[in-house]
């Protein structure tokens, strides 16, 4: 089954439906893992593509919805 952008948006709060990118907590919720789990995916290079805004302690990690969709639709599900 392929997830669409409309389906992904239906899982988000109204204020995020029009956003192109979402933060780590919301991305983790969509993927079905904790924020720390998604952080571990990122560090291991196995999570969806992301954008790092700024550097150091003030850095923010944002996930484009299209990258989340691509990752979810290409992830092999096992039984």
PDB file of C-alpha atoms in Angstrom:
ATOM      1  CA  UNK A   1       0.000   0.000   0.000  1.00  0.00           C
ATOM      2  CA  UNK A   2       1.320   3.433  -0.931  1.00  0.00           C
ATOM      3  CA  UNK A   3       0.668   6.335   1.408  1.00  0.00           C
ATOM      4  CA  UNK A   4      -0.319   9.648  -0.205  1.00  0.00           C
ATOM      5  CA  UNK A   5       0.350  13.197   0.935  1.00  0.00           C
ATOM      6  CA  UNK A   6      -3.356  13.675   1.693  1.00  0.00           C
ATOM      7  CA  UNK A   7      -3.319  10.598   3.918  1.00  0.00           C
ATOM      8  CA  UNK A   8      -0.168  11.791   5.663  1.00  0.00           C
ATOM      9  CA  UNK A   9      -1.692  15.236   6.234  1.00  0.00           C
ATOM     10  CA  UNK A  10      -4.834  13.676   7.692  1.00  0.00           C
ATOM     11  CA  UNK A  11      -2.680  12.283  10.515  1.00  0.00           C
ATOM     12  CA  UNK A  12      -1.362  15.743  11.472  1.00  0.00           C
ATOM     13  CA  UNK A  13      -2.927  18.574  13.481  1.00  0.00           C
ATOM     14  CA  UNK A  14      -4.654  21.224  11.340  1.00  0.00           C
ATOM     15  CA  UNK A  15      -1.885  23.784  11.860  1.00  0.00           C
ATOM     16  CA  UNK A  16       0.645  21.428  10.213  1.00  0.00           C
ATOM     17  CA  UNK A  17      -1.404  20.315   7.206  1.00  0.00           C
ATOM     18  CA  UNK A  18      -0.079  23.144   4.998  1.00  0.00           C
ATOM     19  CA  UNK A  19       3.527  23.027   6.257  1.00  0.00           C
ATOM     20  CA  UNK A  20       6.160  21.646   3.900  1.00  0.00           C
ATOM     21  CA  UNK A  21       8.324  20.381   6.776  1.00  0.00           C
ATOM     22  CA  UNK A  22       7.603  19.116  10.259  1.00  0.00           C
ATOM     23  CA  UNK A  23       9.699  18.815  13.400  1.00  0.00           C
ATOM     24  CA  UNK A  24      11.232  15.657  14.796  1.00  0.00           C
ATOM     25  CA  UNK A  25       8.416  14.911  17.276  1.00  0.00           C
ATOM     26  CA  UNK A  26       5.706  15.074  14.603  1.00  0.00           C
ATOM     27  CA  UNK A  27       7.794  13.111  12.118  1.00  0.00           C
ATOM     28  CA  UNK A  28       8.407  10.412  14.740  1.00  0.00           C
ATOM     29  CA  UNK A  29       4.669  10.186  15.433  1.00  0.00           C
ATOM     30  CA  UNK A  30       3.941   9.676  11.727  1.00  0.00           C
ATOM     31  CA  UNK A  31       6.611   7.002  11.412  1.00  0.00           C
ATOM     32  CA  UNK A  32       5.525   5.256  14.588  1.00  0.00           C
ATOM     33  CA  UNK A  33       8.664   5.609  16.697  1.00  0.00           C
ATOM     34  CA  UNK A  34       9.726   7.860  19.571  1.00  0.00           C
ATOM     35  CA  UNK A  35      11.578  11.104  18.890  1.00  0.00           C
ATOM     36  CA  UNK A  36      14.728   9.521  20.328  1.00  0.00           C
ATOM     37  CA  UNK A  37      14.214   6.516  18.062  1.00  0.00           C
ATOM     38  CA  UNK A  38      13.991   8.791  15.036  1.00  0.00           C
ATOM     39  CA  UNK A  39      17.115  10.593  16.243  1.00  0.00           C
ATOM     40  CA  UNK A  40      18.881   7.225  16.364  1.00  0.00           C
ATOM     41  CA  UNK A  41      17.668   6.448  12.816  1.00  0.00           C
ATOM     42  CA  UNK A  42      19.145   9.775  11.688  1.00  0.00           C
ATOM     43  CA  UNK A  43      22.490   9.092  13.379  1.00  0.00           C
ATOM     44  CA  UNK A  44      22.644   5.620  11.813  1.00  0.00           C
ATOM     45  CA  UNK A  45      21.704   6.995   8.381  1.00  0.00           C
ATOM     46  CA  UNK A  46      18.606   4.811   8.039  1.00  0.00           C
ATOM     47  CA  UNK A  47      15.819   7.357   8.582  1.00  0.00           C
ATOM     48  CA  UNK A  48      14.123   9.743   6.174  1.00  0.00           C
ATOM     49  CA  UNK A  49      16.050  12.658   4.697  1.00  0.00           C
ATOM     50  CA  UNK A  50      16.059  15.784   6.844  1.00  0.00           C
ATOM     51  CA  UNK A  51      17.114  19.413   6.873  1.00  0.00           C
ATOM     52  CA  UNK A  52      19.367  20.785   9.596  1.00  0.00           C
ATOM     53  CA  UNK A  53      18.727  24.464  10.259  1.00  0.00           C
ATOM     54  CA  UNK A  54      21.668  26.261  11.914  1.00  0.00           C
ATOM     55  CA  UNK A  55      24.469  24.568  13.865  1.00  0.00           C
ATOM     56  CA  UNK A  56      25.324  23.702  17.427  1.00  0.00           C
ATOM     57  CA  UNK A  57      22.890  23.720  20.331  1.00  0.00           C
ATOM     58  CA  UNK A  58      20.368  25.871  18.452  1.00  0.00           C
ATOM     59  CA  UNK A  59      20.168  23.535  15.477  1.00  0.00           C
ATOM     60  CA  UNK A  60      16.714  22.378  14.439  1.00  0.00           C
ATOM     61  CA  UNK A  61      15.972  19.217  12.521  1.00  0.00           C
ATOM     62  CA  UNK A  62      13.088  19.401  10.065  1.00  0.00           C
ATOM     63  CA  UNK A  63      11.665  16.617   7.942  1.00  0.00           C
ATOM     64  CA  UNK A  64      10.101  17.472   4.589  1.00  0.00           C
ATOM     65  CA  UNK A  65       6.783  15.630   4.276  1.00  0.00           C
ATOM     66  CA  UNK A  66       7.793  14.372   0.840  1.00  0.00           C
ATOM     67  CA  UNK A  67      10.879  12.711   2.333  1.00  0.00           C
ATOM     68  CA  UNK A  68       8.794  11.050   5.048  1.00  0.00           C
ATOM     69  CA  UNK A  69       6.409   9.741   2.382  1.00  0.00           C
ATOM     70  CA  UNK A  70       9.273   8.452   0.256  1.00  0.00           C
ATOM     71  CA  UNK A  71      10.850   6.717   3.261  1.00  0.00           C
ATOM     72  CA  UNK A  72       7.574   5.178   4.464  1.00  0.00           C
ATOM     73  CA  UNK A  73       6.630   3.977   0.986  1.00  0.00           C
ATOM     74  CA  UNK A  74      10.050   2.406   0.421  1.00  0.00           C
ATOM     75  CA  UNK A  75      10.425   0.773   3.834  1.00  0.00           C
ATOM     76  CA  UNK A  76       9.989  -2.982   3.728  1.00  0.00           C
ATOM     77  CA  UNK A  77       7.421  -4.179   6.236  1.00  0.00           C
ATOM     78  CA  UNK A  78       8.010  -7.584   7.820  1.00  0.00           C
ATOM     79  CA  UNK A  79       5.505  -9.830   9.536  1.00  0.00           C
TER      80      UNK A  79
END
